[in-house]
mmCIF file of C-alpha atoms in Angstrom:
data_model
loop_
_atom_site.group_PDB
_atom_site.id
_atom_site.type_symbol
_atom_site.label_atom_id
_atom_site.label_comp_id
_atom_site.label_asym_id
_atom_site.label_seq_id
_atom_site.Cartn_x
_atom_site.Cartn_y
_atom_site.Cartn_z
ATOM 1 C CA MET A 21 -19.555 -58.565 -27.340
ATOM 2 C CA SER A 22 -17.899 -55.543 -28.343
ATOM 3 C CA LEU A 23 -19.214 -52.192 -28.823
ATOM 4 C CA ASN A 24 -18.448 -50.945 -32.707
ATOM 5 C CA VAL A 25 -18.888 -47.632 -34.243
ATOM 6 C CA ILE A 26 -19.517 -48.319 -38.011
ATOM 7 C CA ALA A 27 -18.898 -45.256 -40.092
ATOM 8 C CA LEU A 28 -20.469 -45.812 -43.635
ATOM 9 C CA GLY A 29 -19.500 -43.459 -46.472
ATOM 10 C CA GLY A 30 -22.200 -40.981 -48.212
ATOM 11 C CA ASN A 31 -20.238 -42.149 -51.251
ATOM 12 C CA ALA A 32 -21.301 -45.575 -50.291
ATOM 13 C CA ILE A 33 -24.886 -45.212 -50.351
ATOM 14 C CA LEU A 34 -25.182 -42.525 -53.447
ATOM 15 C CA GLU A 35 -23.664 -45.530 -55.765
ATOM 16 C CA THR A 36 -25.163 -44.620 -59.164
ATOM 17 C CA ASP A 37 -28.576 -44.008 -58.819
ATOM 18 C CA PRO A 38 -29.246 -40.281 -56.974
ATOM 19 C CA THR A 39 -32.861 -40.697 -56.723
ATOM 20 C CA ASP A 40 -34.775 -41.397 -53.340
ATOM 21 C CA LYS A 41 -35.331 -44.679 -54.366
ATOM 22 C CA GLY A 42 -31.951 -45.890 -55.397
ATOM 23 C CA GLN A 43 -30.158 -44.237 -52.199
ATOM 24 C CA LYS A 44 -32.658 -46.550 -49.945
ATOM 25 C CA ALA A 45 -32.023 -49.907 -51.957
ATOM 26 C CA VAL A 46 -28.447 -49.175 -51.241
ATOM 27 C CA VAL A 47 -29.058 -48.426 -47.494
ATOM 28 C CA GLU A 48 -31.501 -51.688 -47.326
ATOM 29 C CA GLN A 49 -28.642 -53.519 -48.699
ATOM 30 C CA ALA A 50 -25.786 -52.222 -45.750
ATOM 31 C CA ALA A 51 -28.674 -52.749 -43.544
ATOM 32 C CA GLU A 52 -29.148 -56.080 -43.951
ATOM 33 C CA ALA A 53 -25.163 -56.760 -43.630
ATOM 34 C CA ILE A 54 -25.240 -54.574 -40.102
ATOM 35 C CA ALA A 55 -28.205 -56.615 -38.888
ATOM 36 C CA ALA A 56 -26.390 -59.683 -39.686
ATOM 37 C CA PHE A 57 -23.511 -58.225 -37.850
ATOM 38 C CA VAL A 58 -25.698 -57.162 -34.977
ATOM 39 C CA GLU A 59 -27.452 -60.811 -35.000
ATOM 40 C CA GLN A 60 -23.755 -62.032 -33.818
ATOM 41 C CA GLY A 61 -23.990 -60.153 -30.537
ATOM 42 C CA GLU A 62 -22.434 -57.380 -31.881
ATOM 43 C CA GLN A 63 -23.404 -53.605 -30.156
ATOM 44 C CA VAL A 64 -23.653 -50.978 -32.849
ATOM 45 C CA ILE A 65 -23.653 -47.244 -33.335
ATOM 46 C CA LEU A 66 -23.911 -45.895 -36.825
ATOM 47 C CA CYS A 67 -22.558 -43.075 -38.447
ATOM 48 C CA HIS A 68 -22.427 -41.941 -41.861
ATOM 49 C CA GLY A 69 -21.261 -39.206 -44.485
ATOM 50 C CA ASN A 70 -23.393 -36.891 -46.473
ATOM 51 C CA GLY A 71 -21.106 -35.560 -49.320
ATOM 52 C CA PRO A 72 -22.644 -36.352 -52.412
ATOM 53 C CA GLN A 73 -26.283 -35.815 -50.716
ATOM 54 C CA VAL A 74 -25.372 -32.330 -49.403
ATOM 55 C CA GLY A 75 -23.538 -31.145 -52.449
ATOM 56 C CA ASN A 76 -27.184 -32.365 -54.379
ATOM 57 C CA LEU A 77 -29.416 -30.467 -52.146
ATOM 58 C CA LEU A 78 -26.839 -27.149 -52.374
ATOM 59 C CA LEU A 79 -27.349 -27.948 -56.318
ATOM 60 C CA GLN A 80 -31.286 -27.899 -55.672
ATOM 61 C CA GLN A 81 -31.398 -24.947 -53.761
ATOM 62 C CA GLN A 82 -29.227 -23.154 -56.438
ATOM 63 C CA ALA A 83 -31.826 -24.187 -59.080
ATOM 64 C CA ALA A 84 -34.891 -22.982 -57.439
ATOM 65 C CA VAL A 85 -33.698 -19.843 -55.382
ATOM 66 C CA SER A 86 -35.822 -16.785 -55.187
ATOM 67 C CA GLU A 87 -36.289 -13.943 -52.916
ATOM 68 C CA LYS A 88 -39.069 -16.010 -51.295
ATOM 69 C CA ASN A 89 -37.245 -19.348 -51.735
ATOM 70 C CA PRO A 90 -34.185 -18.237 -50.353
ATOM 71 C CA PRO A 91 -30.922 -21.203 -50.076
ATOM 72 C CA MET A 92 -30.681 -22.487 -46.486
ATOM 73 C CA ASP A 93 -27.124 -21.961 -44.821
ATOM 74 C CA LEU A 94 -24.985 -24.649 -44.969
ATOM 75 C CA ASP A 95 -25.291 -26.077 -41.633
ATOM 76 C CA THR A 96 -28.743 -26.224 -42.051
ATOM 77 C CA CYS A 97 -28.287 -28.117 -45.436
ATOM 78 C CA VAL A 98 -26.195 -30.620 -43.227
ATOM 79 C CA ALA A 99 -28.802 -30.991 -40.522
ATOM 80 C CA MET A 100 -31.293 -31.729 -43.429
ATOM 81 C CA THR A 101 -29.417 -34.527 -45.102
ATOM 82 C CA GLN A 102 -28.260 -35.979 -41.731
ATOM 83 C CA GLY A 103 -31.980 -36.333 -41.326
ATOM 84 C CA SER A 104 -33.281 -37.764 -44.443
ATOM 85 C CA ILE A 105 -30.042 -40.214 -44.383
ATOM 86 C CA GLY A 106 -30.686 -41.189 -40.289
ATOM 87 C CA TYR A 107 -34.578 -41.813 -41.647
ATOM 88 C CA TRP A 108 -33.459 -44.320 -44.525
ATOM 89 C CA LEU A 109 -31.021 -46.388 -42.059
ATOM 90 C CA GLN A 110 -33.614 -46.176 -39.080
ATOM 91 C CA GLN A 111 -36.220 -47.567 -41.072
ATOM 92 C CA ALA A 112 -34.080 -49.841 -42.945
ATOM 93 C CA LEU A 113 -32.440 -51.186 -39.759
ATOM 94 C CA THR A 114 -35.734 -51.180 -38.108
ATOM 95 C CA ASN A 115 -37.157 -53.525 -40.818
ATOM 96 C CA ALA A 116 -34.159 -56.032 -40.851
ATOM 97 C CA PHE A 117 -34.496 -56.514 -37.338
ATOM 98 C CA ILE A 118 -38.161 -57.626 -37.212
ATOM 99 C CA HIS A 119 -37.342 -59.758 -40.403
ATOM 100 C CA ARG A 120 -34.582 -61.627 -38.799
ATOM 101 C CA GLY A 121 -36.547 -61.480 -35.339
ATOM 102 C CA ILE A 122 -33.898 -59.086 -33.517
ATOM 103 C CA LYS A 123 -35.589 -57.027 -30.452
ATOM 104 C CA GLN A 124 -33.838 -54.348 -30.175
ATOM 105 C CA PRO A 125 -34.857 -50.883 -30.659
ATOM 106 C CA VAL A 126 -33.424 -47.984 -33.484
ATOM 107 C CA VAL A 127 -33.162 -44.415 -33.511
ATOM 108 C CA SER A 128 -31.506 -41.229 -35.257
ATOM 109 C CA ILE A 129 -30.525 -38.231 -33.541
ATOM 110 C CA VAL A 130 -29.752 -34.757 -34.948
ATOM 111 C CA THR A 131 -26.118 -34.631 -33.603
ATOM 112 C CA GLN A 132 -24.150 -31.150 -33.193
ATOM 113 C CA VAL A 133 -20.557 -31.309 -33.104
ATOM 114 C CA GLN A 134 -18.149 -28.508 -31.444
ATOM 115 C CA VAL A 135 -15.331 -27.097 -33.243
ATOM 116 C CA ASP A 136 -12.752 -24.394 -32.337
ATOM 117 C CA PRO A 137 -13.769 -21.166 -33.919
ATOM 118 C CA ASN A 138 -9.774 -20.668 -34.044
ATOM 119 C CA ASP A 139 -9.216 -23.902 -36.205
ATOM 120 C CA PRO A 140 -6.587 -22.781 -39.243
ATOM 121 C CA SER A 141 -9.120 -24.390 -41.436
ATOM 122 C CA PHE A 142 -11.352 -21.195 -40.980
ATOM 123 C CA ARG A 143 -8.628 -19.031 -41.877
ATOM 124 C CA LYS A 144 -7.745 -21.179 -44.950
ATOM 125 C CA PRO A 145 -10.686 -23.069 -46.483
ATOM 126 C CA THR A 146 -10.064 -25.991 -48.669
ATOM 127 C CA LYS A 147 -13.542 -28.219 -48.733
ATOM 128 C CA PRO A 148 -15.473 -27.428 -51.875
ATOM 129 C CA ILE A 149 -18.928 -27.879 -51.793
ATOM 130 C CA GLY A 150 -21.707 -27.273 -54.085
ATOM 131 C CA PRO A 151 -22.194 -26.194 -57.771
ATOM 132 C CA PHE A 152 -19.870 -25.145 -60.204
ATOM 133 C CA TYR A 153 -19.315 -21.934 -61.739
ATOM 134 C CA THR A 154 -17.935 -20.054 -64.101
ATOM 135 C CA GLU A 155 -15.081 -17.623 -63.255
ATOM 136 C CA GLU A 156 -17.890 -14.826 -63.951
ATOM 137 C CA GLU A 157 -20.485 -16.270 -61.731
ATOM 138 C CA ALA A 158 -18.071 -16.928 -58.932
ATOM 139 C CA LYS A 159 -16.857 -13.491 -59.077
ATOM 140 C CA LYS A 160 -20.480 -12.414 -58.724
ATOM 141 C CA ALA A 161 -21.279 -14.794 -56.010
ATOM 142 C CA VAL A 162 -18.404 -13.219 -54.290
ATOM 143 C CA GLN A 163 -19.877 -10.276 -54.108
ATOM 144 C CA GLN A 164 -22.798 -10.620 -53.188
ATOM 145 C CA ASP A 165 -22.449 -13.238 -50.451
ATOM 146 C CA GLY A 166 -18.617 -13.537 -50.018
ATOM 147 C CA GLY A 167 -17.001 -16.921 -49.443
ATOM 148 C CA LYS A 168 -13.915 -18.009 -50.976
ATOM 149 C CA PHE A 169 -14.002 -19.867 -54.757
ATOM 150 C CA VAL A 170 -11.270 -21.904 -56.407
ATOM 151 C CA GLU A 171 -10.716 -23.879 -59.524
ATOM 152 C CA ASP A 172 -11.237 -27.308 -59.267
ATOM 153 C CA ALA A 173 -9.643 -29.564 -61.681
ATOM 154 C CA GLY A 174 -10.473 -28.053 -64.981
ATOM 155 C CA ARG A 175 -14.336 -28.294 -64.433
ATOM 156 C CA GLY A 176 -15.141 -24.630 -63.356
ATOM 157 C CA TYR A 177 -15.208 -23.131 -59.985
ATOM 158 C CA ARG A 178 -16.488 -23.752 -56.474
ATOM 159 C CA LYS A 179 -16.883 -22.535 -53.238
ATOM 160 C CA VAL A 180 -14.238 -23.687 -50.395
ATOM 161 C CA VAL A 181 -15.574 -24.095 -46.532
ATOM 162 C CA ALA A 182 -13.460 -24.827 -43.529
ATOM 163 C CA SER A 183 -13.313 -28.531 -42.582
ATOM 164 C CA PRO A 184 -12.534 -27.894 -38.764
ATOM 165 C CA GLN A 185 -10.931 -30.662 -36.613
ATOM 166 C CA PRO A 186 -14.339 -32.025 -34.266
ATOM 167 C CA GLN A 187 -13.704 -31.272 -30.895
ATOM 168 C CA LYS A 188 -17.061 -32.119 -28.462
ATOM 169 C CA ILE A 189 -20.182 -33.810 -29.324
ATOM 170 C CA VAL A 190 -22.838 -31.923 -27.606
ATOM 171 C CA GLU A 191 -25.232 -34.776 -27.385
ATOM 172 C CA LYS A 192 -22.518 -36.750 -25.897
ATOM 173 C CA GLU A 193 -24.440 -37.476 -22.467
ATOM 174 C CA ALA A 194 -27.725 -38.717 -24.819
ATOM 175 C CA LEU A 195 -25.663 -41.042 -26.855
ATOM 176 C CA GLN A 196 -23.809 -42.689 -23.465
ATOM 177 C CA ALA A 197 -27.678 -43.423 -22.217
ATOM 178 C CA LEU A 198 -28.553 -45.023 -25.618
ATOM 179 C CA VAL A 199 -25.417 -47.062 -25.552
ATOM 180 C CA ALA A 200 -25.849 -48.032 -21.984
ATOM 181 C CA ALA A 201 -29.881 -48.745 -22.784
ATOM 182 C CA ASN A 202 -28.351 -51.135 -26.011
ATOM 183 C CA VAL A 203 -30.224 -49.028 -28.506
ATOM 184 C CA VAL A 204 -29.155 -49.300 -32.151
ATOM 185 C CA THR A 205 -28.135 -45.325 -32.888
ATOM 186 C CA ILE A 206 -27.334 -43.540 -35.811
ATOM 187 C CA CYS A 207 -25.779 -40.417 -35.255
ATOM 188 C CA ALA A 208 -23.034 -37.920 -36.024
ATOM 189 C CA GLY A 209 -24.279 -38.106 -39.829
ATOM 190 C CA GLY A 210 -22.116 -36.249 -42.221
ATOM 191 C CA GLY A 211 -19.221 -35.275 -39.534
ATOM 192 C CA GLY A 212 -22.386 -33.902 -37.564
ATOM 193 C CA ILE A 213 -23.775 -29.867 -37.582
ATOM 194 C CA PRO A 214 -20.397 -27.848 -37.094
ATOM 195 C CA VAL A 215 -21.251 -25.715 -34.287
ATOM 196 C CA ILE A 216 -19.227 -23.205 -31.892
ATOM 197 C CA ASN A 217 -19.937 -22.162 -28.390
ATOM 198 C CA GLU A 218 -20.194 -18.589 -27.958
ATOM 199 C CA SER A 219 -20.715 -17.502 -24.605
ATOM 200 C CA GLY A 220 -22.732 -20.523 -23.497
ATOM 201 C CA ASN A 221 -24.760 -20.373 -26.551
ATOM 202 C CA TYR A 222 -23.986 -23.008 -29.532
ATOM 203 C CA GLN A 223 -24.374 -21.748 -32.850
ATOM 204 C CA GLY A 224 -24.179 -22.957 -36.679
ATOM 205 C CA VAL A 225 -20.793 -22.401 -38.540
ATOM 206 C CA GLU A 226 -20.656 -22.753 -42.354
ATOM 207 C CA ALA A 227 -17.866 -25.607 -42.503
ATOM 208 C CA VAL A 228 -17.816 -29.312 -42.958
ATOM 209 C CA ASN A 229 -16.790 -32.051 -40.623
ATOM 210 C CA ASP A 230 -14.907 -34.460 -41.926
ATOM 211 C CA LYS A 231 -17.027 -37.722 -40.995
ATOM 212 C CA ASP A 232 -14.125 -40.144 -40.155
ATOM 213 C CA PHE A 233 -12.892 -37.767 -37.596
ATOM 214 C CA SER A 234 -16.027 -37.536 -35.767
ATOM 215 C CA ALA A 235 -16.484 -41.285 -36.018
ATOM 216 C CA ALA A 236 -13.228 -41.459 -34.369
ATOM 217 C CA LEU A 237 -14.368 -38.539 -31.791
ATOM 218 C CA LEU A 238 -17.571 -40.473 -31.175
ATOM 219 C CA ALA A 239 -15.935 -43.851 -30.931
ATOM 220 C CA ASP A 240 -13.525 -42.315 -27.829
ATOM 221 C CA THR A 241 -17.043 -40.527 -26.492
ATOM 222 C CA ILE A 242 -18.919 -43.934 -26.173
ATOM 223 C CA GLY A 243 -16.020 -45.480 -25.028
ATOM 224 C CA ALA A 244 -16.197 -48.050 -28.020
ATOM 225 C CA ASP A 245 -13.822 -51.003 -28.524
ATOM 226 C CA ARG A 246 -13.811 -50.987 -32.539
ATOM 227 C CA LEU A 247 -13.904 -48.478 -34.971
ATOM 228 C CA ILE A 248 -15.397 -49.904 -38.448
ATOM 229 C CA ILE A 249 -14.642 -47.530 -41.210
ATOM 230 C CA LEU A 250 -16.666 -48.852 -44.669
ATOM 231 C CA THR A 251 -15.455 -48.037 -47.685
ATOM 232 C CA GLY A 252 -15.186 -49.414 -51.539
ATOM 233 C CA VAL A 253 -12.411 -51.550 -51.098
ATOM 234 C CA ASP A 254 -11.354 -54.626 -48.689
ATOM 235 C CA SER A 255 -8.436 -53.678 -47.397
ATOM 236 C CA ILE A 256 -6.085 -50.431 -47.722
ATOM 237 C CA TYR A 257 -3.266 -50.733 -50.074
ATOM 238 C CA ILE A 258 0.571 -49.256 -50.526
ATOM 239 C CA ASN A 259 1.496 -48.849 -54.015
ATOM 240 C CA TYR A 260 -2.512 -48.417 -54.913
ATOM 241 C CA GLY A 261 -2.509 -49.374 -58.342
ATOM 242 C CA LYS A 262 0.779 -50.066 -59.245
ATOM 243 C CA PRO A 263 2.348 -53.253 -60.063
ATOM 244 C CA GLU A 264 3.585 -53.559 -56.540
ATOM 245 C CA GLU A 265 0.625 -52.979 -54.864
ATOM 246 C CA GLN A 266 -0.009 -54.288 -51.413
ATOM 247 C CA ALA A 267 -2.726 -55.058 -49.180
ATOM 248 C CA LEU A 268 -2.151 -54.248 -45.677
ATOM 249 C CA GLN A 269 -3.730 -56.828 -43.127
ATOM 250 C CA MET A 270 -2.462 -56.231 -39.569
ATOM 251 C CA ILE A 271 -0.515 -52.892 -38.985
ATOM 252 C CA THR A 272 0.350 -50.864 -35.844
ATOM 253 C CA PRO A 273 -0.371 -46.635 -35.748
ATOM 254 C CA GLU A 274 3.520 -46.272 -36.152
ATOM 255 C CA GLU A 275 3.264 -48.482 -39.348
ATOM 256 C CA ALA A 276 0.258 -46.488 -40.668
ATOM 257 C CA LYS A 277 2.039 -42.905 -39.654
ATOM 258 C CA GLU A 278 5.262 -44.078 -41.981
ATOM 259 C CA TYR A 279 3.037 -45.178 -44.650
ATOM 260 C CA VAL A 280 0.905 -41.904 -44.363
ATOM 261 C CA LYS A 281 4.295 -39.984 -44.706
ATOM 262 C CA ALA A 282 5.489 -42.102 -47.372
ATOM 263 C CA GLY A 283 2.410 -40.529 -49.282
ATOM 264 C CA HIS A 284 0.559 -44.020 -49.931
ATOM 265 C CA PHE A 285 -2.855 -42.408 -49.106
ATOM 266 C CA ALA A 286 -4.778 -40.120 -51.053
ATOM 267 C CA ALA A 287 -5.909 -36.657 -49.276
ATOM 268 C CA GLY A 288 -9.282 -37.225 -50.504
ATOM 269 C CA SER A 289 -10.132 -40.563 -49.976
ATOM 270 C CA MET A 290 -8.313 -43.031 -47.699
ATOM 271 C CA LEU A 291 -6.064 -40.594 -45.823
ATOM 272 C CA PRO A 292 -8.487 -38.970 -43.563
ATOM 273 C CA LYS A 293 -9.626 -42.980 -42.884
ATOM 274 C CA VAL A 294 -6.148 -44.415 -41.820
ATOM 275 C CA GLU A 295 -5.449 -40.912 -39.777
ATOM 276 C CA ALA A 296 -8.952 -41.311 -37.893
ATOM 277 C CA ALA A 297 -8.323 -44.858 -37.421
ATOM 278 C CA ILE A 298 -4.512 -44.116 -35.722
ATOM 279 C CA ARG A 299 -5.957 -41.215 -33.559
ATOM 280 C CA PHE A 300 -8.748 -43.768 -32.063
ATOM 281 C CA VAL A 301 -6.369 -46.509 -31.255
ATOM 282 C CA GLU A 302 -3.612 -44.600 -30.100
ATOM 283 C CA LYS A 303 -5.866 -43.398 -27.195
ATOM 284 C CA ASP A 304 -6.234 -47.131 -25.915
ATOM 285 C CA VAL A 305 -4.238 -50.545 -26.349
ATOM 286 C CA ARG A 306 -7.168 -52.389 -26.321
ATOM 287 C CA CYS A 307 -8.863 -50.757 -29.442
ATOM 288 C CA GLN A 308 -8.919 -51.709 -32.844
ATOM 289 C CA ALA A 309 -9.860 -49.778 -35.914
ATOM 290 C CA ILE A 310 -10.546 -51.953 -38.990
ATOM 291 C CA ILE A 311 -10.984 -50.570 -42.721
ATOM 292 C CA THR A 312 -12.852 -52.690 -44.971
ATOM 293 C CA SER A 313 -15.918 -52.822 -47.158
ATOM 294 C CA ILE A 314 -19.427 -53.525 -46.357
ATOM 295 C CA ALA A 315 -19.325 -56.809 -48.268
ATOM 296 C CA GLN A 316 -16.669 -58.215 -45.557
ATOM 297 C CA LEU A 317 -18.368 -56.957 -41.909
ATOM 298 C CA ASN A 318 -19.539 -60.364 -41.395
ATOM 299 C CA HIS A 319 -16.012 -61.776 -41.956
ATOM 300 C CA LEU A 320 -14.015 -59.713 -39.845
ATOM 301 C CA THR A 321 -13.040 -62.796 -37.900
ATOM 302 C CA GLU A 322 -11.509 -64.533 -40.919
ATOM 303 C CA GLY A 323 -8.697 -61.794 -41.196
ATOM 304 C CA VAL A 324 -10.237 -59.369 -43.917
ATOM 305 C CA GLY A 325 -9.641 -55.792 -43.797
ATOM 306 C CA THR A 326 -6.936 -53.640 -42.783
ATOM 307 C CA VAL A 327 -6.936 -53.468 -38.572
ATOM 308 C CA ILE A 328 -4.765 -50.725 -36.902
ATOM 309 C CA GLN A 329 -3.830 -51.517 -33.495
ATOM 310 C CA GLN A 330 -0.969 -50.984 -30.873
ATOM 311 C CA THR A 331 1.143 -53.841 -30.028
ATOM 312 C CA ARG A 332 0.106 -55.229 -26.617
#
């Protein structure tokens, strides 16, 4: 039995139907695949993205904001979507386990991830969040609430926030205890709620943790054997979308770094997944990182997906 951290993207959950019912249906399909994986004897800890979900929540808040109904801060919004997606996954997995006769508990926990207040991203925020504004609306928002707004792909102006590197999972002892008890745990949703430690007290900050980097940190924290990053393609590619595109199967972290250096992976999609995978496998020669689609989760022994591992 291997201990696996499975990272499920927020975009994979919100495919086309943004309704509560639509997202639950997607989660139920994912849960069936994960349950089949557990049925093979694999131990699983789950984390997930929340980018589109927290974006929608910010839009909803903006549409209903008033003096008596003020918007919640970003760290609270991350916690809210972490809770809702965790609930969907927990319920779907519990039901899938019942139908398959799997006697294993499932739990989701609200997870804080500590970041460094001196992380360079706080000085130069680049992560766009929330609604689009006109230039005039953006200027007014800056005057009212501060922050930084940038033009985004000709569609208007959006607020940008820091995306610092995750340093420590605050609830790590609880997670390690759950792993030891073989509890399927859903945690670090949306990369975890970003917090800093000031004089021994944790407090939330306006930032967004990258889900893939937090997944690598989670895998290292619990001593996982494999980090499985599920995305929209069966493998990662070099020269993607070009006539000479090539799917990568088994590569070393050194080879992956060369592909990164050559610019094969887009910054907003595959690049953080590859960098997180490299970060995880470099720490231990026994560890594997696999990037593939959820449809291939139960075919890993057949050579599907891209495996990144040190040469033994």
